Short mmCIF file of C-alpha atoms in Angstrom, two decimals:
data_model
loop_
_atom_site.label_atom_id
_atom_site.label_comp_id
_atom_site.label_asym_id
_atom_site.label_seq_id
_atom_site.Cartn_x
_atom_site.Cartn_y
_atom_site.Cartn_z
CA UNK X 12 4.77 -5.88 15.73
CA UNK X 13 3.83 -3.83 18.47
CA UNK X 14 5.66 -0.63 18.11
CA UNK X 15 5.11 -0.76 14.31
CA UNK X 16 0.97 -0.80 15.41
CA UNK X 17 1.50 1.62 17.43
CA UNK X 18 3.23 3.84 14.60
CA UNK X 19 0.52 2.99 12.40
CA UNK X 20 -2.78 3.69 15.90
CA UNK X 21 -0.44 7.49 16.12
CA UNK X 22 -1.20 7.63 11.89
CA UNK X 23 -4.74 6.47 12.04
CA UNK X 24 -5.48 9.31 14.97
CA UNK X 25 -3.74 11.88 13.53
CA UNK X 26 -5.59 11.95 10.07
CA UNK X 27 -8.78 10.66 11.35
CA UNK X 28 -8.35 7.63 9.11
CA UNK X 29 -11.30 5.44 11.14
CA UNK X 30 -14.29 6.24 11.96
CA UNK X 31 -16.75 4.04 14.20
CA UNK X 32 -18.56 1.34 11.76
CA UNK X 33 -16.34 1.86 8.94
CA UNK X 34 -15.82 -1.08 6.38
CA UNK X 35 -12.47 -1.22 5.20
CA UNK X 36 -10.39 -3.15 2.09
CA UNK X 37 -7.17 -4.04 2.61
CA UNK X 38 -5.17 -4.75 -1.14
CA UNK X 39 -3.27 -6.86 -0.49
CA UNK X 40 -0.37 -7.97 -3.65
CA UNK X 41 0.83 -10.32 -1.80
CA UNK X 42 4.10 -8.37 -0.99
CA UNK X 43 6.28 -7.62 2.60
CA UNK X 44 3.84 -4.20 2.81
CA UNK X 45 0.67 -5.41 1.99
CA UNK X 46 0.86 -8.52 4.28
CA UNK X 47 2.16 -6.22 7.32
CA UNK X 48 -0.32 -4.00 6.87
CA UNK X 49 -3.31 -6.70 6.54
CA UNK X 50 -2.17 -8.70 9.65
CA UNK X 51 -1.68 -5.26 11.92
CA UNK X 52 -5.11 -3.98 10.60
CA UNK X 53 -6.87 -6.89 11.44
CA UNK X 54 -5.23 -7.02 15.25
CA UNK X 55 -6.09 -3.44 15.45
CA UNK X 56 -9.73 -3.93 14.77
CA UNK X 57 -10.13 -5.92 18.16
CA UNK X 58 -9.38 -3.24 20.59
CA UNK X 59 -9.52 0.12 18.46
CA UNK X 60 -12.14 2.44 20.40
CA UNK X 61 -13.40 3.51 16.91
CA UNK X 62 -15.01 -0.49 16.17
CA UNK X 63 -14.07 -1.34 11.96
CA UNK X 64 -13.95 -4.25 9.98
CA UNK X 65 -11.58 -5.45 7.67
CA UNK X 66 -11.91 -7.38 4.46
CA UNK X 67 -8.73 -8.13 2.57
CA UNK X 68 -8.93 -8.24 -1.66
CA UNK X 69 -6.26 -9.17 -4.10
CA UNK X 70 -5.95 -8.39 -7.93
CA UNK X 71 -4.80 -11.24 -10.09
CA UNK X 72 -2.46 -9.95 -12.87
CA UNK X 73 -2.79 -13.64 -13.96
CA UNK X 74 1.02 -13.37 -15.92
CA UNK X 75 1.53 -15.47 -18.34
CA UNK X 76 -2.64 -16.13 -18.57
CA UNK X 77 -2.42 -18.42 -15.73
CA UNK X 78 -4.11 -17.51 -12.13
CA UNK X 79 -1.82 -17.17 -9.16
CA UNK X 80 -1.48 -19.31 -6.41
CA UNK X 81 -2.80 -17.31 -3.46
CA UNK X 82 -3.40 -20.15 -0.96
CA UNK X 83 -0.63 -18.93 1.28
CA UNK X 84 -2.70 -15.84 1.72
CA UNK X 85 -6.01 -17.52 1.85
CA UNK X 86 -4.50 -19.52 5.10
CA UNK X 87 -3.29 -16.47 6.63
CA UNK X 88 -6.62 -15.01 6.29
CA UNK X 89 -8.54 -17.71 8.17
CA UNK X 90 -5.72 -17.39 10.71
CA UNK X 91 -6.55 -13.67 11.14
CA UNK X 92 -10.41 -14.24 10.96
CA UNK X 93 -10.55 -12.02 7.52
CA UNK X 94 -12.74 -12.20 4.73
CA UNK X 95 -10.38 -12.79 1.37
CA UNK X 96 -11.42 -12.15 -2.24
CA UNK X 97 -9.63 -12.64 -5.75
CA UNK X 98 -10.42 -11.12 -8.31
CA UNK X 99 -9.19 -11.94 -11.67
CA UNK X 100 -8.17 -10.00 -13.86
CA UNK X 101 -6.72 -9.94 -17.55
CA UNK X 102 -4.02 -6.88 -16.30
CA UNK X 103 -1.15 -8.60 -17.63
CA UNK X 104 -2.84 -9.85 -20.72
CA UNK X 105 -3.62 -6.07 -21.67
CA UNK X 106 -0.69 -4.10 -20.55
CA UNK X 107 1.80 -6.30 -21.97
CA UNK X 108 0.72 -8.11 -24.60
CA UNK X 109 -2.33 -6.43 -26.29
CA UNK X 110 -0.65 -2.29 -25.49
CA UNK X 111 2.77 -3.57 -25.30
CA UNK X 112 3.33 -0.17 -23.08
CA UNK X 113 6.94 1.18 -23.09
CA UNK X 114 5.81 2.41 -19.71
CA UNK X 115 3.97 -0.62 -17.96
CA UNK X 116 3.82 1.16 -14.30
CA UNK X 117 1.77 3.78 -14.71
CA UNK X 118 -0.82 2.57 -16.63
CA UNK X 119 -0.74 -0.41 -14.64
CA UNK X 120 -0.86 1.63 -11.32
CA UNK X 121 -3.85 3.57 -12.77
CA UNK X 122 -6.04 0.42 -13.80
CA UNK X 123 -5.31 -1.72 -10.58
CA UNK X 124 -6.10 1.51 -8.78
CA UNK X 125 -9.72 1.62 -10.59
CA UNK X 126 -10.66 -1.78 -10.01
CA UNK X 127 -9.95 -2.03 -6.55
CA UNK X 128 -12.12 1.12 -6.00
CA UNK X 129 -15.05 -0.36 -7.63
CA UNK X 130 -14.76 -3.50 -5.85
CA UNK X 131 -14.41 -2.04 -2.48
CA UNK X 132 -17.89 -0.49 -3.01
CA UNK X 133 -19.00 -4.12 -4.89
CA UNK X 134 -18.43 -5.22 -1.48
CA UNK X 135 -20.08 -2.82 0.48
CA UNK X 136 -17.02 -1.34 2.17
CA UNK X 137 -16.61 2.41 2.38
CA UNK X 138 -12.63 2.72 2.72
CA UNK X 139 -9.15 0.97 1.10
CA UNK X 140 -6.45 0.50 3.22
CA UNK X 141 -3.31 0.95 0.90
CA UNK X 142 0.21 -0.68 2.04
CA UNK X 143 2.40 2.93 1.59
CA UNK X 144 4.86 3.41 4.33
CA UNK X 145 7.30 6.66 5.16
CA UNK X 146 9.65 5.40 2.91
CA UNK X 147 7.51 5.62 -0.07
CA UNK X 148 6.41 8.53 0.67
CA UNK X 149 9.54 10.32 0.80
CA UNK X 150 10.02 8.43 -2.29
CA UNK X 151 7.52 9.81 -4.26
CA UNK X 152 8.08 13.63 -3.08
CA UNK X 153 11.73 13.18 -4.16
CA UNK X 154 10.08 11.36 -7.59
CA UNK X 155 7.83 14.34 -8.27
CA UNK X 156 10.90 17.11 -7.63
CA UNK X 157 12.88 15.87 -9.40
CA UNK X 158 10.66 14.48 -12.12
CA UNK X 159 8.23 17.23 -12.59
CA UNK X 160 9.75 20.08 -10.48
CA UNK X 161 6.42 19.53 -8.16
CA UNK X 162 6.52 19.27 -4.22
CA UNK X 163 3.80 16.62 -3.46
CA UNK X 164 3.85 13.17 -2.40
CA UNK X 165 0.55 10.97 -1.72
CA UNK X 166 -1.91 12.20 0.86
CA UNK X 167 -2.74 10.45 3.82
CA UNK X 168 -5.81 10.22 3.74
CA UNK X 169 -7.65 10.65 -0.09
CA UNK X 170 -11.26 11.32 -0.61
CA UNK X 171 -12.88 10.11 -4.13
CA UNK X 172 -15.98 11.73 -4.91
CA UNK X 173 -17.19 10.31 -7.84
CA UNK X 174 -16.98 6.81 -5.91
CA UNK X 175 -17.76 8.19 -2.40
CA UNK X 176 -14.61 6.10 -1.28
CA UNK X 177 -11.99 7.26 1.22
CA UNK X 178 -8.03 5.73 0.37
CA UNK X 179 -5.89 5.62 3.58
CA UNK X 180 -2.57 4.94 3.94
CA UNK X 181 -1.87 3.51 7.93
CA UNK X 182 1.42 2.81 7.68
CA UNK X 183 2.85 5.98 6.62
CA UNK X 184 4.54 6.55 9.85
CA UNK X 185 6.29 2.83 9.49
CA UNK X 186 9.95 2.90 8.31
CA UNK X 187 10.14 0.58 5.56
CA UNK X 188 13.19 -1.90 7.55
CA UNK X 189 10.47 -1.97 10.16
CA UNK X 190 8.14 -3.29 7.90
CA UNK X 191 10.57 -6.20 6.76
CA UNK X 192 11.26 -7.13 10.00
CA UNK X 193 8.04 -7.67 11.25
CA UNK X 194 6.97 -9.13 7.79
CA UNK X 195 10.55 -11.97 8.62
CA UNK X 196 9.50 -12.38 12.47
CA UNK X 197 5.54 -13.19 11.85
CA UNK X 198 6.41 -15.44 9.11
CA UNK X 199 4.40 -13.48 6.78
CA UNK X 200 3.52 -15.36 3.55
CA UNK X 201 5.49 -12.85 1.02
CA UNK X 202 5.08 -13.77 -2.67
CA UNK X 203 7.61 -13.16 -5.00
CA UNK X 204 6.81 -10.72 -7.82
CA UNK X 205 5.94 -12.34 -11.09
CA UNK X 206 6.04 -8.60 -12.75
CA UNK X 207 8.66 -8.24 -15.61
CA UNK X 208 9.13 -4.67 -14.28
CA UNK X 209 9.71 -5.46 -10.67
CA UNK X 210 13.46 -4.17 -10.51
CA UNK X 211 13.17 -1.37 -13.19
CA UNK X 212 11.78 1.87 -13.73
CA UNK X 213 12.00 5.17 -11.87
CA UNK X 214 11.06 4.07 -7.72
CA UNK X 215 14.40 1.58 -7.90
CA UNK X 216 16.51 4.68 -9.28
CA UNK X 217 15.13 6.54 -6.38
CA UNK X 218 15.49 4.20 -3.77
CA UNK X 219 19.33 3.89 -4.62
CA UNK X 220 19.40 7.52 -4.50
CA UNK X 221 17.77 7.25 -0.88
CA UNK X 222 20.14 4.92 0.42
CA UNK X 223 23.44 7.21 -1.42
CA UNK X 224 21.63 10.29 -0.07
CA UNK X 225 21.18 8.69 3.83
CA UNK X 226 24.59 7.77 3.87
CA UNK X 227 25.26 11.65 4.29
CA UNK X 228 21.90 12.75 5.70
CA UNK X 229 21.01 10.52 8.54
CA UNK X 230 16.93 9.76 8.72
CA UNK X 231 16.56 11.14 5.47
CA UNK X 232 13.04 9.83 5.16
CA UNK X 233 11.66 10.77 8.51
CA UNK X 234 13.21 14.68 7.29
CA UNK X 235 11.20 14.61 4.65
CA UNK X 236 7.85 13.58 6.36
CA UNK X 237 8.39 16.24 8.83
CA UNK X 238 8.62 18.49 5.79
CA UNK X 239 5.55 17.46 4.40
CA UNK X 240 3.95 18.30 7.65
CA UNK X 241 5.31 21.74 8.28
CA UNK X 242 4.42 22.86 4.85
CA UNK X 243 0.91 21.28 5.00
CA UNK X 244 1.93 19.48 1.23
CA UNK X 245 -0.73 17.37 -0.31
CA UNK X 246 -2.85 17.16 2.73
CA UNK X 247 0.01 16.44 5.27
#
């Protein structure tokens, strides 16, 4: 846990992700990243020289029109001292059954994406804390080049302003096998995905390509990052 807080303290200074008095979300799905990212946050908010709080929200898909169990969670979050907040949603309800989309993620993506913003300002917090780490990132350059013949991954840092809401991303710095070990070794409450899409669509076809690619080009993700940075792409 240590040396992946300290990736995520070198992240944090180097995009000037925290500022003194900020009020940050955490979303948290309930996932390996989201959980790491919550419980380092929250230990980093006791001795970071820039003082923050953190508050940790999770959207309900509520598959199969029945709320989730996020107890688990809940007890984690008294643990760490955090604030926790559900909010329910009818996601699933509408992006399965009512649009019956052929492509579930994006949409999906988009609408979480929107509610989260407006609750983080419903609950008076000026910044979300999102779970990426390097390996998504690299992820979603190779995505967009190959995809849409673009060079761009997520920013770092992201400021909205039509919400007056700042998106960071801490953990960008954190190799994603780092994350799952720390997730295994704190005992980490990890939910399993209830999402009929979970292990389909275009992020698992580039993840396989990843691993093929790594076998040949050693620290293939950590290349890319330092790509991004050279070039200055999409605020890197």
């Amino acid at each position: 846990m240590q040396k992946l807080m300290g990736r995520m303290r070198a992240a944090m200074e180097r995009y000037d992700m925290i500022a003194a008095g900020d009020r940050v979300v955490v979303g948290v799905s309930g996932g390996k990243d989201s959980l790491v990212l919550l419980a380092a946050l929250a230990s980093i908010s006791h001795y970071y020289p820039k003082p923050f709080t953190v508050t940790a929200v999770t959207l309900d898909m509520r598959f199969g029109n029945e709320d989730g169990d996020f107890s688990a969670i809940q007890s984690l979050c008294d643990r760490l001292r955090v604030p926790y907040v559900i909010k329910r949603t009818e996601l699933a309800s509408v992006i399965f059954d009512i649009r019956k989309e052929s492509n579930p993620c994006s949409l999906c993506a988009r609408m979480r994406r929107g509610i989260l913003h407006d609750l983080t300002k419903e609950l008076g917090c000026n910044k979300l804390a999102l779970g990426h780490h390097m390996d998504d990132a690299a992820e979603t350059f190779l995505m967009n080049l190959l995809s849409g013949g673009t060079a761009a991954s997520f920013s770092p840092v992201t400021y909205l302003s039509r919400k007056d809401l700042t998106m960071i991303r801490p953990m960008i710095f954190c190799p994603e096998v780092e994350v799952l070990s720390v997730a295994k070794k704190e005992k980490l409450p990890v939910l399993e995905s209830r999402c009929p899409q979970n292990e389909q669509g275009n992020r698992i076809k580039t993840k396989e390509l990843m691993r093929t690619l790594s076998a040949d080009y050693p620290a293939l993700s950590e290349k890319i990052i330092g790509a991004l940075q050279k070039g200055h792409i999409s605020g890197w």
